[in-house]
Short mmCIF file of C-alpha atoms in Angstrom, two decimals:
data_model
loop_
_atom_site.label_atom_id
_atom_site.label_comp_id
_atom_site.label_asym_id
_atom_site.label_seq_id
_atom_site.Cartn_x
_atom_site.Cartn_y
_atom_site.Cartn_z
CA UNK M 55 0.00 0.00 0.00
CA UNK M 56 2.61 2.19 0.94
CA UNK M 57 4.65 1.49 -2.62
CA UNK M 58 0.91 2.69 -4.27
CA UNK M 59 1.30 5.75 -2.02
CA UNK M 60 4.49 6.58 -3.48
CA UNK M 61 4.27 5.57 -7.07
CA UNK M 62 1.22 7.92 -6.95
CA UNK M 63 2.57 10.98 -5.26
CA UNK M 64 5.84 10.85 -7.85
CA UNK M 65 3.23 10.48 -10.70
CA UNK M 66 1.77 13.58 -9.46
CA UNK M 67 4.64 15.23 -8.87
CA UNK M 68 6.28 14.24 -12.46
CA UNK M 69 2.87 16.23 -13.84
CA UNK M 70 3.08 19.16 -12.07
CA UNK M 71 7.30 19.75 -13.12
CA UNK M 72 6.01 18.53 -16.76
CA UNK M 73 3.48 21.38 -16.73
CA UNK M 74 6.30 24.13 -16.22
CA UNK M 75 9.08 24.11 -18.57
CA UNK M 76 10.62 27.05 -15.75
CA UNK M 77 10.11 28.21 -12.07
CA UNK M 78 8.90 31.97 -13.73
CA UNK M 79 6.19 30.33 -15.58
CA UNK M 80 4.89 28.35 -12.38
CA UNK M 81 5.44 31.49 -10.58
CA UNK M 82 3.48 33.36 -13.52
CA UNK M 83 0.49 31.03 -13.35
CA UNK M 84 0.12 31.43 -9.37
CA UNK M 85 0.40 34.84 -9.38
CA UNK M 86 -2.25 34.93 -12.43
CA UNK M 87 -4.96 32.62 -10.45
CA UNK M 88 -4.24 34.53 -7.40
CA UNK M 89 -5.00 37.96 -8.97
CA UNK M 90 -8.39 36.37 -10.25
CA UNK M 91 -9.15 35.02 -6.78
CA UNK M 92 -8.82 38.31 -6.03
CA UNK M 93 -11.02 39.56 -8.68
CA UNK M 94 -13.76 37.72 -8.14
CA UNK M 95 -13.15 37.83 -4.56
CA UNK M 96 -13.54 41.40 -4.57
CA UNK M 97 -16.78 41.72 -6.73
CA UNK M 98 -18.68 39.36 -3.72
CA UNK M 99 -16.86 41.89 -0.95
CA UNK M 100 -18.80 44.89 -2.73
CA UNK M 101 -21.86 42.77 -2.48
CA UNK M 102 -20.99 41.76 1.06
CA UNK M 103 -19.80 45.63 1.99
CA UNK M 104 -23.60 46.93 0.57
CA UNK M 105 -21.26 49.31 -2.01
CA UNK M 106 -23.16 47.34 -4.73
CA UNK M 107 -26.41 45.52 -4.75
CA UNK M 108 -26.74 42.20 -3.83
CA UNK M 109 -27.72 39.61 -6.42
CA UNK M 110 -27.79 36.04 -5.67
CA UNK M 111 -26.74 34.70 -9.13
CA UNK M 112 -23.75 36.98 -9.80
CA UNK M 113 -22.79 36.63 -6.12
CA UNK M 114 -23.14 32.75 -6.91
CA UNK M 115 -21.22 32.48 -9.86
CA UNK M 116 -18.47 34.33 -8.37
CA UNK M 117 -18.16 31.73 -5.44
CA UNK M 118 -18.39 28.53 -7.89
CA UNK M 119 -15.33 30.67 -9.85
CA UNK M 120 -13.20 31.39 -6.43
CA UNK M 121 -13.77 27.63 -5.54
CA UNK M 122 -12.54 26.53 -8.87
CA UNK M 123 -9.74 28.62 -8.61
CA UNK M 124 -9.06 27.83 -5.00
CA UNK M 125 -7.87 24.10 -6.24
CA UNK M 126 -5.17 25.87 -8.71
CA UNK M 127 -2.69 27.48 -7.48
CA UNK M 128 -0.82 25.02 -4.84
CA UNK M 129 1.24 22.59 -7.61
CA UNK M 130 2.78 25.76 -8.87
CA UNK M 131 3.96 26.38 -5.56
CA UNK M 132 5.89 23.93 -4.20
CA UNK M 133 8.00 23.68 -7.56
CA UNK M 134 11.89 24.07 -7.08
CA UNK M 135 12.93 27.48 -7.83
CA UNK M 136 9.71 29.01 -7.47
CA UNK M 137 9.80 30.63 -3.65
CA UNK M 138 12.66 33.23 -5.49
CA UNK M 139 12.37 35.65 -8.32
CA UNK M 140 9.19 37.43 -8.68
CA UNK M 141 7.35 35.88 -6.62
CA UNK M 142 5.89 36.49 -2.89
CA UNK M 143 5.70 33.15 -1.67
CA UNK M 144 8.40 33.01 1.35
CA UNK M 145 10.95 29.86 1.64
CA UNK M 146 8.88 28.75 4.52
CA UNK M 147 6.15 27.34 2.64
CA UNK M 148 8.83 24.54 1.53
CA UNK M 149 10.21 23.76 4.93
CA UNK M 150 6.30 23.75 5.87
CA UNK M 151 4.62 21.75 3.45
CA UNK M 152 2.72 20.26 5.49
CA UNK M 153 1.31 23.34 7.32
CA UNK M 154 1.30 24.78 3.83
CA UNK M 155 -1.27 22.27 2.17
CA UNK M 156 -3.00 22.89 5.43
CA UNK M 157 -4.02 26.48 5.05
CA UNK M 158 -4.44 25.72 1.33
CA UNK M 159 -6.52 22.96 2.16
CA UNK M 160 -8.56 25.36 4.57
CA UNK M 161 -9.35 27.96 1.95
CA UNK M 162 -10.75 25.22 -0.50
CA UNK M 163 -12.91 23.89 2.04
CA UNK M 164 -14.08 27.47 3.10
CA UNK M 165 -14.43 28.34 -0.76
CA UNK M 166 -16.92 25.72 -0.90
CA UNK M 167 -18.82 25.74 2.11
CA UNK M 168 -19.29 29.57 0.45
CA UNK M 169 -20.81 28.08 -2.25
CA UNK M 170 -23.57 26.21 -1.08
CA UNK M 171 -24.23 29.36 0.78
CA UNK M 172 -24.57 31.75 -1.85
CA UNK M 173 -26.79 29.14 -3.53
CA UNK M 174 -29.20 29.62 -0.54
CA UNK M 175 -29.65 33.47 -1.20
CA UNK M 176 -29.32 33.59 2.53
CA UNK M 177 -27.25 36.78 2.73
CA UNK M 178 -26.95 36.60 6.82
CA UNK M 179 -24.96 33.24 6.30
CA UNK M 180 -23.15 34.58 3.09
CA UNK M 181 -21.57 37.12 4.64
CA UNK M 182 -20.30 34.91 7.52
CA UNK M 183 -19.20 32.36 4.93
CA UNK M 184 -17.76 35.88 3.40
CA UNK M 185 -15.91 36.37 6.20
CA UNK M 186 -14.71 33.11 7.05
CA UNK M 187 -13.12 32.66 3.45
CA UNK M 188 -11.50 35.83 3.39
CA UNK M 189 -9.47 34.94 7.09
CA UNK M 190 -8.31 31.70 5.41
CA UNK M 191 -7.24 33.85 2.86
CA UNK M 192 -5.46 35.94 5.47
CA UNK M 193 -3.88 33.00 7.44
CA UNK M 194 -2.06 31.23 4.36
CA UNK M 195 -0.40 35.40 3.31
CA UNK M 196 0.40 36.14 7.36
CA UNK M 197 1.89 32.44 6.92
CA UNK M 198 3.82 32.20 3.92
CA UNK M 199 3.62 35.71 1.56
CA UNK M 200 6.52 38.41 2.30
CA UNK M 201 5.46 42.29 2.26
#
């Protein structure tokens, strides 16, 4: 079982170096599903902040989107080469992989649990689910992002 283990977490591995020829692209695609986390991110906070009206499909879409996106970004990051050069992710995250796919593994679960709340139209509970996504977001940057 353990040889399975293994054989599987190389074969994943081998895909995820395959997928970037370099560390800058890897670092390029993070940074490019990070700054449309962000975007979407940002259009629910205007909904969830009253600066815009609230509307349950747009709101919705933008969580399935975020969730989707949540699931992207981590094989990029724990490529060789890709905690220096233009990038904000600190060295830590590779001597702390494990607490690293933690907090990664937090936000996707928040992500989705904000999902099936903006589905509901209950706009109490979204903006708690809101909230609740955006510290995970918080906790992985105090964590392991410099500035």
């Amino acid at each position: 079982m353990l040889l399975v283990g293994v054989v599987f977490v190389a074969a994943a591995l081998s895909g995820a170096y395959a997928q970037f020829a370099k560390p800058e692209y890897a670092i390029k695609y993070r940074k490019s599903v990070m700054f449309l986390i962000a975007q979407h991110f940002g259009r629910m906070g205007a909904m969830v902040k009253e600066k815009i009206p609230y509307n349950q499909e747009v709101f919705a879409k933008n969580a399935m989107l975020v969730e989707t996106l949540s699931r992207l970004p981590w094989e990029a990051s724990m490529l060789p080469g890709t905690d220096t050069g233009d990038t904000t992710l600190k060295s830590s995250a590779f001597m702390q992989q494990a607490e690293f796919k933690e907090v990664a593994q937090t936000f996707e679960t928040q992500a989705t649990k904000l999902v099936s709340i903006a589905q509901s139209g209950d706009f109490i509970g979204i903006k708690g689910q809101f909230g609740q996504v955006g510290k995970s977001c918080k906790a992985c940057h105090t964590q392991f992002r410099t500035k």
